[in-house]
Each structure stands twice: as C-alpha cells, then as structure tokens.
Tab-separated table of C-alpha atoms in Angstrom:
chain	number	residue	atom	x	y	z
A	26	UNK	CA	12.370	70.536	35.445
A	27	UNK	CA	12.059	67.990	38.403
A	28	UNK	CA	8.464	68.461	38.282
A	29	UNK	CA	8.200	67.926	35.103
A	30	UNK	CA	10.048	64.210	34.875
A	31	UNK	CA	7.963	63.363	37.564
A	32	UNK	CA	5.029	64.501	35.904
A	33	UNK	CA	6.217	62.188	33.454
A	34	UNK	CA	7.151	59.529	35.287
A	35	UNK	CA	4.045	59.416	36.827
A	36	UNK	CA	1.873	60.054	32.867
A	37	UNK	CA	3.999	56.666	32.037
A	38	UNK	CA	3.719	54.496	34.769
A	39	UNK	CA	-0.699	55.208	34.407
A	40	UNK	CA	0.229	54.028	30.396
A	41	UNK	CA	1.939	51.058	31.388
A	42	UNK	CA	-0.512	49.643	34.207
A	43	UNK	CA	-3.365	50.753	31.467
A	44	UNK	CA	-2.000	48.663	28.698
A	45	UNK	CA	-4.145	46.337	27.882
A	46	UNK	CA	-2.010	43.583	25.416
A	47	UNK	CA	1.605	43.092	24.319
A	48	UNK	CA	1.132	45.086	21.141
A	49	UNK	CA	-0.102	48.265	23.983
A	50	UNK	CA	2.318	47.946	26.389
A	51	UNK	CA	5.048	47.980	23.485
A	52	UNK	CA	4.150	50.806	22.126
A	53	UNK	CA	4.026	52.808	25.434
A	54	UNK	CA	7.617	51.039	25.726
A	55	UNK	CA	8.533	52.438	22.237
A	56	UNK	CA	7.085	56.163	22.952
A	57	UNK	CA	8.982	56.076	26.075
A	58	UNK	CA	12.606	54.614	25.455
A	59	UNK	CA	12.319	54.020	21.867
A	60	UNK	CA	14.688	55.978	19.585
A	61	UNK	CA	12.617	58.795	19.303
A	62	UNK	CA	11.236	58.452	22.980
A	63	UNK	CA	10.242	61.226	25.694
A	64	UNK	CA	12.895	60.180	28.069
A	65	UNK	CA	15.723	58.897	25.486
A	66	UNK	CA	15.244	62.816	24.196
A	67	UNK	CA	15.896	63.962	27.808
A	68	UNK	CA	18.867	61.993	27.975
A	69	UNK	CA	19.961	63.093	24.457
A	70	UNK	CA	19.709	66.805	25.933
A	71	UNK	CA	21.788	66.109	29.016
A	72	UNK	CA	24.561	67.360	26.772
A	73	UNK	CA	23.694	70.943	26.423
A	74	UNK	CA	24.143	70.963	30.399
A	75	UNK	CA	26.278	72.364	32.622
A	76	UNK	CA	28.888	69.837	34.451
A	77	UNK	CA	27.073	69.619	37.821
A	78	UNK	CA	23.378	70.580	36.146
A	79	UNK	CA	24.304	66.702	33.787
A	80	UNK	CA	25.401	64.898	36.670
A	81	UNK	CA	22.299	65.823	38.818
A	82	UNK	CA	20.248	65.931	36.126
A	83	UNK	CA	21.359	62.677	34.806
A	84	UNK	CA	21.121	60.698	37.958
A	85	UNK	CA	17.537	61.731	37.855
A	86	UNK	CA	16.680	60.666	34.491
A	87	UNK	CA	18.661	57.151	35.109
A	88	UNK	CA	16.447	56.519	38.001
A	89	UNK	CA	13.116	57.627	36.311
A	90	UNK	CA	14.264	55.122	33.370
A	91	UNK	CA	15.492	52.453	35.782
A	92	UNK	CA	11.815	52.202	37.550
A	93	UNK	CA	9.978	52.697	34.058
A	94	UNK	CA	11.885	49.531	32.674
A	95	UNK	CA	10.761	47.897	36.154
A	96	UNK	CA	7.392	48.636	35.513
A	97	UNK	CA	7.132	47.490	31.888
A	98	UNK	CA	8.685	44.079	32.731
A	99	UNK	CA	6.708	43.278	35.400
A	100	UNK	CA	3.886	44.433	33.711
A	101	UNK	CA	4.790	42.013	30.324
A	102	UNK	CA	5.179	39.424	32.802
A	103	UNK	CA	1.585	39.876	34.094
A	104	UNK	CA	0.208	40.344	30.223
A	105	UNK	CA	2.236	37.076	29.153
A	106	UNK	CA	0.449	35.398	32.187
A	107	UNK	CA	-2.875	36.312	31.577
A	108	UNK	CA	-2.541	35.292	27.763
A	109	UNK	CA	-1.599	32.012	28.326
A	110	UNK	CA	-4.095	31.059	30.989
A	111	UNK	CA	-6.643	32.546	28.429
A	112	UNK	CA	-5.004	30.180	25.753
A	113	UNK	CA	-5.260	27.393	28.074
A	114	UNK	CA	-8.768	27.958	29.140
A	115	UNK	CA	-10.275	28.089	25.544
A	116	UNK	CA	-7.956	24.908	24.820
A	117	UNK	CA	-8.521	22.802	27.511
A	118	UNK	CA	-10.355	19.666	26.427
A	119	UNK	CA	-12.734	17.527	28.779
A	120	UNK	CA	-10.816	14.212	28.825
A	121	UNK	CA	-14.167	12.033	30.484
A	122	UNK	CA	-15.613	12.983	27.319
A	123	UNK	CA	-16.096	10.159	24.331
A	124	UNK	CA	-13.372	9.959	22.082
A	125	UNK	CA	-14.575	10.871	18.417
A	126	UNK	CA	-14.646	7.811	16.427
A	127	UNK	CA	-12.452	6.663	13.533
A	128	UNK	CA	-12.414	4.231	11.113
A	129	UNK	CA	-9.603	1.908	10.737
A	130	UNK	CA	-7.956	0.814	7.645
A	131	UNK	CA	-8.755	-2.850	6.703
A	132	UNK	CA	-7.079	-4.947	4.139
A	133	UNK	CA	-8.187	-5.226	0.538
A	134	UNK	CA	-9.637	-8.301	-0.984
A	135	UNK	CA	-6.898	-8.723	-3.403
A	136	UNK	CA	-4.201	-9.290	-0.235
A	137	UNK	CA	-6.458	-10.898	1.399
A	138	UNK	CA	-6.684	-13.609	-0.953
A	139	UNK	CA	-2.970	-13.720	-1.111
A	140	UNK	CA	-2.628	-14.300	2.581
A	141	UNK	CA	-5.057	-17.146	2.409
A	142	UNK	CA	-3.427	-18.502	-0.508
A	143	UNK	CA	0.340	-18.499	1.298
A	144	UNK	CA	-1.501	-19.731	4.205
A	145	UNK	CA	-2.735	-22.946	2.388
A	146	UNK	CA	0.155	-23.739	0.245
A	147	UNK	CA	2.223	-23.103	2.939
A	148	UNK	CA	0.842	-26.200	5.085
A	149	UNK	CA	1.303	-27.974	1.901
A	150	UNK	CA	4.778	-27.484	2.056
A	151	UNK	CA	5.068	-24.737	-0.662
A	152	UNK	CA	7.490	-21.581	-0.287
A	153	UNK	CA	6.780	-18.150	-1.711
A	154	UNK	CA	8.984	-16.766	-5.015
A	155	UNK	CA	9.157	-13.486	-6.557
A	156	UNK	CA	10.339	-11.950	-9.790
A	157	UNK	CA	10.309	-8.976	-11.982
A	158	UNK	CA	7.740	-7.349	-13.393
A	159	UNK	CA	9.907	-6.545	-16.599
A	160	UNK	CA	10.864	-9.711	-18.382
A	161	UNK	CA	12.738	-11.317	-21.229
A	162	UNK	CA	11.317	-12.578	-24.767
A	163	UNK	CA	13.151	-15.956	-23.312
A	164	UNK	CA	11.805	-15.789	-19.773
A	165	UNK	CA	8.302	-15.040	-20.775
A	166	UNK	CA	7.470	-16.764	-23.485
A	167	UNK	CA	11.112	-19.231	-25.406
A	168	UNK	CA	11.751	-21.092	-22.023
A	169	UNK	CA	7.838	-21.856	-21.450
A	170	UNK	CA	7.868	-23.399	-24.961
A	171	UNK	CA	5.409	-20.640	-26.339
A	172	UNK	CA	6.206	-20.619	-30.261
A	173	UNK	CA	6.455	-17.195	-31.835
A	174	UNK	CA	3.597	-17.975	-33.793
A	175	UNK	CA	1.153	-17.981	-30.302
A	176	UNK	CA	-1.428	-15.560	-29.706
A	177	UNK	CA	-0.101	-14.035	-26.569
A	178	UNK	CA	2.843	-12.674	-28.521
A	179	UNK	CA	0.945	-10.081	-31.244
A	180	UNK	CA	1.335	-6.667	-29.729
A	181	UNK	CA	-2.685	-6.316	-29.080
A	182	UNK	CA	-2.430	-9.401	-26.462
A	183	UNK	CA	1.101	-8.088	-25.118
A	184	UNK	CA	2.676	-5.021	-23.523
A	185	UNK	CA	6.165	-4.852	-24.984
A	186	UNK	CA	8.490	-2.111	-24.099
A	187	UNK	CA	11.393	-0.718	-26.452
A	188	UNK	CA	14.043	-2.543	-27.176
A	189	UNK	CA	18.368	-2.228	-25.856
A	190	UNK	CA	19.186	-3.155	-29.740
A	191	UNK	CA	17.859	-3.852	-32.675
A	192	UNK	CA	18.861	-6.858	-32.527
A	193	UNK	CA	17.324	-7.918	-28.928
A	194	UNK	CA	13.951	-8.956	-28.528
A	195	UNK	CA	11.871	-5.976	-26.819
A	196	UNK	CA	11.413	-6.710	-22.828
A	197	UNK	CA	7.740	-7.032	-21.942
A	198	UNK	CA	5.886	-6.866	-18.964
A	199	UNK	CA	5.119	-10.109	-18.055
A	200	UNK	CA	1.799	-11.325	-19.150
A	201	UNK	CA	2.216	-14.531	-16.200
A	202	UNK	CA	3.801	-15.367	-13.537
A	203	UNK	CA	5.395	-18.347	-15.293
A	204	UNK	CA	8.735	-16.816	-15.377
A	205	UNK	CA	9.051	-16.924	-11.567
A	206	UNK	CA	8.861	-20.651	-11.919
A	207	UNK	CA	11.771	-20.516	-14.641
A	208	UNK	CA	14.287	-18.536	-12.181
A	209	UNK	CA	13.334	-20.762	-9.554
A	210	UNK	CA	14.303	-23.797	-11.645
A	211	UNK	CA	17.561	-22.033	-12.982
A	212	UNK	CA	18.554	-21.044	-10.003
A	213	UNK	CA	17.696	-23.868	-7.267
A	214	UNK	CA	18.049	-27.720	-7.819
A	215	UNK	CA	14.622	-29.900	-7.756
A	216	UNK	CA	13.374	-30.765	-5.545
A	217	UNK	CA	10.915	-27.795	-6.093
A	218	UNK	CA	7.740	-26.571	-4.388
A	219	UNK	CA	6.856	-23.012	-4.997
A	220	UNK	CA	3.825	-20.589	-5.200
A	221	UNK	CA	4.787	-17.400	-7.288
A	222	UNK	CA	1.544	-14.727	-7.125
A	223	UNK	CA	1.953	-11.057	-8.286
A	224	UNK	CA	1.135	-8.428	-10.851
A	225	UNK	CA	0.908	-9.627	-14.886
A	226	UNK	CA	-0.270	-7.473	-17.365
A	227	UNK	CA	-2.332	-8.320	-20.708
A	228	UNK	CA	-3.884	-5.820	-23.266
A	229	UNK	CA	-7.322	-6.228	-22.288
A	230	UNK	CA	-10.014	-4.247	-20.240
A	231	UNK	CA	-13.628	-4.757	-19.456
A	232	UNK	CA	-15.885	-5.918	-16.526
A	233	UNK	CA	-14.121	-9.211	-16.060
A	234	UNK	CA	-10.631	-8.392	-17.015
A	235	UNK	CA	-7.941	-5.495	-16.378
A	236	UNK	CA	-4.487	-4.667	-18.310
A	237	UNK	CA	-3.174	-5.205	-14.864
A	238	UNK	CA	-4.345	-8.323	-12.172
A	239	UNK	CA	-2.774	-10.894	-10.155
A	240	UNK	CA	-2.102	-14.418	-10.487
A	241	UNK	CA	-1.019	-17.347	-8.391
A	242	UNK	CA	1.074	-20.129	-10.325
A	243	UNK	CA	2.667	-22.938	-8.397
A	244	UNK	CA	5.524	-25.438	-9.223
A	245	UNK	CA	6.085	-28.730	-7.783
A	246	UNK	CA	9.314	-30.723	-9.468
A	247	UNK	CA	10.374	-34.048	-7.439
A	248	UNK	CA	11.020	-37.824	-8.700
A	249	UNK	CA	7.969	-39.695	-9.251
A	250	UNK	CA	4.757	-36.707	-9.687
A	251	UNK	CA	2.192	-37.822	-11.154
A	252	UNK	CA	-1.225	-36.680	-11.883
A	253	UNK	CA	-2.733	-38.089	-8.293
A	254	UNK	CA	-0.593	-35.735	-6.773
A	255	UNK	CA	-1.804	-32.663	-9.147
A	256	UNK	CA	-4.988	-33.390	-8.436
A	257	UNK	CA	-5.419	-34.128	-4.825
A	258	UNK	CA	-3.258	-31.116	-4.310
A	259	UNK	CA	-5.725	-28.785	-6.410
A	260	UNK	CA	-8.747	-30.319	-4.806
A	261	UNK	CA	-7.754	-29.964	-1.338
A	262	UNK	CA	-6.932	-26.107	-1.994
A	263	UNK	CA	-10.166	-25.296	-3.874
A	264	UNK	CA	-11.808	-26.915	-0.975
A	265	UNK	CA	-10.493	-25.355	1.960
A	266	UNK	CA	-9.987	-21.572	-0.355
A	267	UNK	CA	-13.945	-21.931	-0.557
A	268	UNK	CA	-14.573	-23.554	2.908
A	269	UNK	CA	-16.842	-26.294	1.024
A	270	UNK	CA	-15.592	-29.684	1.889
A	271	UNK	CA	-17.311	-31.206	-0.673
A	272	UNK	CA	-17.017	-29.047	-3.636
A	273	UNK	CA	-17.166	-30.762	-7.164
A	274	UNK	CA	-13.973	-30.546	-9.048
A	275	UNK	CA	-13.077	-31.490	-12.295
A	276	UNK	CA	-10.563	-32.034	-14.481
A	277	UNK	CA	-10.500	-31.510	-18.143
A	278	UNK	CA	-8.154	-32.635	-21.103
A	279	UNK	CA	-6.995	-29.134	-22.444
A	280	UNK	CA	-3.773	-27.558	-23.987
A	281	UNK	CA	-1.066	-25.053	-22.667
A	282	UNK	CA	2.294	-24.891	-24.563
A	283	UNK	CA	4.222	-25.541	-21.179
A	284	UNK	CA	2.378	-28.850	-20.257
A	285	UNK	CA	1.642	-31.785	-21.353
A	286	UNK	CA	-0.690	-33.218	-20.285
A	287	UNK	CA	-2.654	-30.381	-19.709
A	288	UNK	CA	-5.942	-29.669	-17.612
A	289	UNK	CA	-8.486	-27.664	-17.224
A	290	UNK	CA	-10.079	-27.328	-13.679
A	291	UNK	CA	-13.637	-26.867	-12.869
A	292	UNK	CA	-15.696	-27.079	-10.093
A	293	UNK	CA	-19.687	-27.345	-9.497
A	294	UNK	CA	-21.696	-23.925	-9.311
A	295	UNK	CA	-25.327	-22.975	-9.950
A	296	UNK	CA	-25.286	-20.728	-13.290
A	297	UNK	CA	-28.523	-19.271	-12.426
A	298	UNK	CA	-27.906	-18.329	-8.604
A	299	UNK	CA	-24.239	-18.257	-8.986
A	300	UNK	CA	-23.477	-20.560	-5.636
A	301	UNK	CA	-20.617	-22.438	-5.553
A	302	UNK	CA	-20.924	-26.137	-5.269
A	303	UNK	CA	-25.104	-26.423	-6.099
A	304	UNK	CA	-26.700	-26.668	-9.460
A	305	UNK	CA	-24.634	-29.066	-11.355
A	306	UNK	CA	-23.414	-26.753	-13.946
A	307	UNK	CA	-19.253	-26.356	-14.336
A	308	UNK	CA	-16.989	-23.262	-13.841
A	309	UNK	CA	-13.735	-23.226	-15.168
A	310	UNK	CA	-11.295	-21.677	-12.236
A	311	UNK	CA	-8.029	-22.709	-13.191
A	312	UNK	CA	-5.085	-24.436	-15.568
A	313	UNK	CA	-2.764	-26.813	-14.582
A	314	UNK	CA	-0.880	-29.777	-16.202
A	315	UNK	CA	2.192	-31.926	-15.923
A	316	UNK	CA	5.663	-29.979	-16.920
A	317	UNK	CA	6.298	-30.010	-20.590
A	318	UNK	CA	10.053	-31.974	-20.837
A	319	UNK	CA	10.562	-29.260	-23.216
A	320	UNK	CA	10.315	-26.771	-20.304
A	321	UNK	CA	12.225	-28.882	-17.835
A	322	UNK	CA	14.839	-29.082	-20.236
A	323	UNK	CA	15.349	-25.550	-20.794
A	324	UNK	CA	15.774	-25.132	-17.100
A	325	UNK	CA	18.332	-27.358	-16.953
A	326	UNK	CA	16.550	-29.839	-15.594
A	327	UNK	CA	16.646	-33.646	-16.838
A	328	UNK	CA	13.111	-34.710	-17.294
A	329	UNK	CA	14.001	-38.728	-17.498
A	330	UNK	CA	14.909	-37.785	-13.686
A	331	UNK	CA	12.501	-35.247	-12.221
A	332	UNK	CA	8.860	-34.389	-13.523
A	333	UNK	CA	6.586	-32.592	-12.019
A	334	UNK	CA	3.707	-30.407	-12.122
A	335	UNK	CA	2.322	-26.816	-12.771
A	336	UNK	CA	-0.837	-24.507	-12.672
A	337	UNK	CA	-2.211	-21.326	-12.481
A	338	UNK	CA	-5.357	-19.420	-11.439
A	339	UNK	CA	-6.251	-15.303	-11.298
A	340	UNK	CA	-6.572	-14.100	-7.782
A	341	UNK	CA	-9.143	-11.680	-8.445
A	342	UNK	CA	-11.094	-14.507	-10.486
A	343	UNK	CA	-11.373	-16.869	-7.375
A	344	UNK	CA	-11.783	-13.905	-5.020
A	345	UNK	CA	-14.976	-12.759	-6.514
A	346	UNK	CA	-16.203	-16.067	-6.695
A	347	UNK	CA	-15.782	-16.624	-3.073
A	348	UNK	CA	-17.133	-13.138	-2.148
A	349	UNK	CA	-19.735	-12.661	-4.535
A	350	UNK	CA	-18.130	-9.622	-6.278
A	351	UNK	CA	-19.350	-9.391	-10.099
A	352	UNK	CA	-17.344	-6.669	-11.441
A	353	UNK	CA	-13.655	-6.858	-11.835
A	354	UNK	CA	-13.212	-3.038	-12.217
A	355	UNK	CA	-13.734	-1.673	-8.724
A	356	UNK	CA	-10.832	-3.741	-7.148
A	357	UNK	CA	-8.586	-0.705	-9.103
A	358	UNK	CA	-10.966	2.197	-8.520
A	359	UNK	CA	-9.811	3.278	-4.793
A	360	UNK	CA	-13.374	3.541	-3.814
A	361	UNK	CA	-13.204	3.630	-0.127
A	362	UNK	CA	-17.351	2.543	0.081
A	363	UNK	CA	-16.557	-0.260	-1.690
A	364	UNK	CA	-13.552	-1.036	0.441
A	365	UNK	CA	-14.811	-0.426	3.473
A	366	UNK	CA	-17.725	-3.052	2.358
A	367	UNK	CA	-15.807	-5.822	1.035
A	368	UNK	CA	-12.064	-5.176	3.244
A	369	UNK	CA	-10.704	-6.902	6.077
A	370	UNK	CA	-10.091	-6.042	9.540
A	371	UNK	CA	-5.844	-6.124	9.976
A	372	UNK	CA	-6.761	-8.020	13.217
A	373	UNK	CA	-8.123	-10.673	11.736
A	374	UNK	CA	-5.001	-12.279	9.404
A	375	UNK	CA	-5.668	-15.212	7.375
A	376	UNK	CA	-5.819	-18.483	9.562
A	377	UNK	CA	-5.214	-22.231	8.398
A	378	UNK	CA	-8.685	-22.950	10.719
A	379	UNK	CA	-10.653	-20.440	8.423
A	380	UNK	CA	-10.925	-23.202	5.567
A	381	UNK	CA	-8.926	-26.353	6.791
C-alpha cells in the first residue's frame, strides 16, 4: 500500500508540473482532492482500518496531501505569473509613438453669434435677461399691445398649448422674445438696458425659416431716449457684428403694435453677389422703434416720465449673412460635416477686438 501512494504521489506531482493553464492544473486539483478524488477516497477508507493500521496509515496520506497542496500552489503561483506577463506583453503600448489624432468639439454658429452679441451689447452697457419658453396670452401678445384681431394670433401663425380652464386663455410658446422685456419692466424700475436672446417658436418651415429659431430683442427705458440714441446704438452694433466700419444703414418708417414710431432697419448689400455693404441695393435685418406708451403703461411704467426704445433681429438671420450660409435648415440637422465646416474653436471665445 506504501508503494502504491507513492506511486501516486509521484503520477500527481508529473500532472501538476505538466499542467499547462489554470483550467489544467484545476482539474488535476479536482481529480486529486476534489470530492470524488484519488486521495480524498483514501482518506474516506481510513475508516475500515485497524486502530494502529489508521494512525500509520493516516499520517501517510496527510503528508502525501500536505506536499500535493504545496505543489499545486506553487505551481498556480507560477501559471498566474506567466499569464500576466503574457497579458502585459501583448498590452504594452509604445509611448514614443504619435498619439492618434482627435477632433475637438467646436462651438456652433448659433452660440457663437450669441457670444458676440453679449459681447457687444455688453460694452454698451446692456445686461443679459431670460424668460420662459411657455408664456401667457397677456405676456405674449395683451401687454405688447397686439390686438386679438393680429395675424400672429390665428392658430396657423401660433403654437398654443391646452388650456388650465375654459375660461383662461391657452399658454403658447412664445412666438418672441418680447415678453422677457415685459418681466424685466414689471419686475425692475427704469432705468432699463437689457438684451433678451433665446428660443421662439412660429408655425412656419422652409429654407429660410424654422418652427423653432432664436432671436435677440433689446430694451433701453431711461429719461430723455430719443431716436439718435436708437439709431447710433443700432448702427454701431451692425457695424462692429459685421466688422465693416462703414456699412450703410437705414432706417425705414414701418409699423409694429408695440412701437411707435416704428422702424425698419436696412443696410447696403449687393443682391447679385450677396456682399454686405457693396452694390447699393437694401436688406432688411431688423425692427426696432420707440416704446409704444401703451406698452410702458402696462408695465407700470409712466411714459410722461421714462421712454425709451426697443428692437429685434433673428440670430440665425444675421448669422448667415455674416457667414455666407444660405439655408436655414442645416443649423437643426446635427450634421457634424457641416459643423465641423462652419463651428468654432472653444479656444477662440468671442472678443470685443474681433469687430470693435
């Protein structure tokens, strides 16, 4: 029987040096001391034994087992060793090679614009407001002196959204940024000088307009405004938005429900070419005018005391203009080409140098 377990021990140590993986050397571990193992049945049979035949025969099998389990961890410890300097040679990366390249993000034209916009207001002494998206009948349309007989009220102009009652005029997403200027007037005294750009929404679609764009309005309320101060104001940011010191503008007798008087604003292009400032042909760009009373009054605001004036322009209408973009539609379409063509570089934020 001695000859035999050595027989054995000898059969498993030649299995576990031989393993070649893990997975082997487990399953040499398994057919050895598993359950149902060669030398756990030995053990199991120690039982049928005589007293002094167990205890010599059991000392014997403990030590067989005892240098087995020696064997298969040092052996596990040598397989674990040579797996993971394997790993690490079919990983390991040449670091004085090139890095692969990758293209960074860049800003679209649409923020752009706003940047540049904030930038030049901003050294005109004009702060940034916000509002909803969702507005009121009164916010949107009553306080801005827009009769319910207007145009931009029917339901193919507007996006209105269900009403609270039945009673209540429905909400609607706001088809302007006018409102801003409202809250800013009911909730701050004059004097006022604000920009308020963001998202409006009319029902329309095709390759120069969207259900959804942006707009810039501003709002300047002080004693003593007067049309001078519209107007070099306007000029002076068309100018330095288009880097063309001596663009052509014009203004033009027009009507808005929320001004009086009211203006339309041009400025010199070529209609055959399409350059800005050459040809001298007209573009309209923008609205403006001097506060209605009307409004002013429905801010809370006394007009024989303050006055001021308003306008308004479409962000993406100015930005294709100054980049030469002539369809409206891909600003919305995510195409990354067309991104990566007309986008920004993050490092390079909008500076007051770039256009004053």
């Amino acid at each position: 029987m001695t000859d035999d377990l050595a027989a054995l021990q000898h059969e498993a140590e030649h299995s576990i040096a031989a393993a070649p993986d893990l997975r082997a050397l487990e399953a040499v571990r398994v057919a050895l001391l598993g359950k149902a193992g060669r030398l756990t049945a030995r053990l199991k049979a120690l039982g049928g034994l005589p007293a002094e035949a167990r205890r010599e025969e059991g000392a014997r099998l403990n030590a067989v087992k005892e240098a087995l389990a020696a064997a298969l961890a040092a052996r596990r410890v040598a397989l674990e060793g040579a797996a993971l300097a394997a790993r690490l040679a079919g990983e390991r990366i040449d670091v004085t090679l090139p890095a692969r390249p990758s293209e960074s993000g860049v800003i679209h034209p649409i923020s752009r614009s706003m940047d540049e916009i904030a930038a030049l207001f901003g050294a005109m002494g004009f702060t940034v407001a916000e509002g909803p998206d969702i507005e009121t009948d009164w916010h949107n349309f009553g306080a801005l002196n827009i009769p319910p007989h207007h145009p931009a009220r029917a339901d193919h102009d507007t996006f209105y959204l269900p009403p609270e009652t039945a009673e209540a005029p429905p909400p609607v997403l706001r088809t302007h940024t006018s409102p801003v200027q409202v809250r800013t007037m009911l909730s701050a005294p004059p004097p006022i000088h604000i920009i308020a750009m963001g998202r409006t929404y009319r029902a329309d679609h095709d390759a120069t307009h969207s259900p959804m764009f942006h707009q810039c309005e501003g709002l300047v309320i002080d004693r003593a405004i007067t049309l001078g101060h519209l107007k070099g104001c306007l000029s002076d940011f068309l100018r330095a938005f288009f880097g063309l010191p001596d663009l052509p503008v014009r203004f033009r007798a027009s009507y808005f429900p929320f001004t009086e008087p009211s203006m339309e604003v041009d400025i010199g292009w070529n209609r055959r070419t399409g350059e800005l400032g050459r040809g001298g042909d007209w573009l309209e760009i923008l609205g403006s005018g001097m506060v209605h009373a009307k409004v002013l009054a429905n801010a809370g605001i006394d007009p024989r005391e303050w006055q001021g004036f308003a306008f308004g322009m479409g962000i993406e209408r100015i930005t294709m203009l100054k980049h030469g973009i002539s369809d409206l539609r891909p600003f919305f379409e995510s195409d990354l080409r067309w991104l990566r063509h007309y986008g920004f570089s993050p490092f390079a934020p909008a500076m007051l140098h770039e256009g004053v």
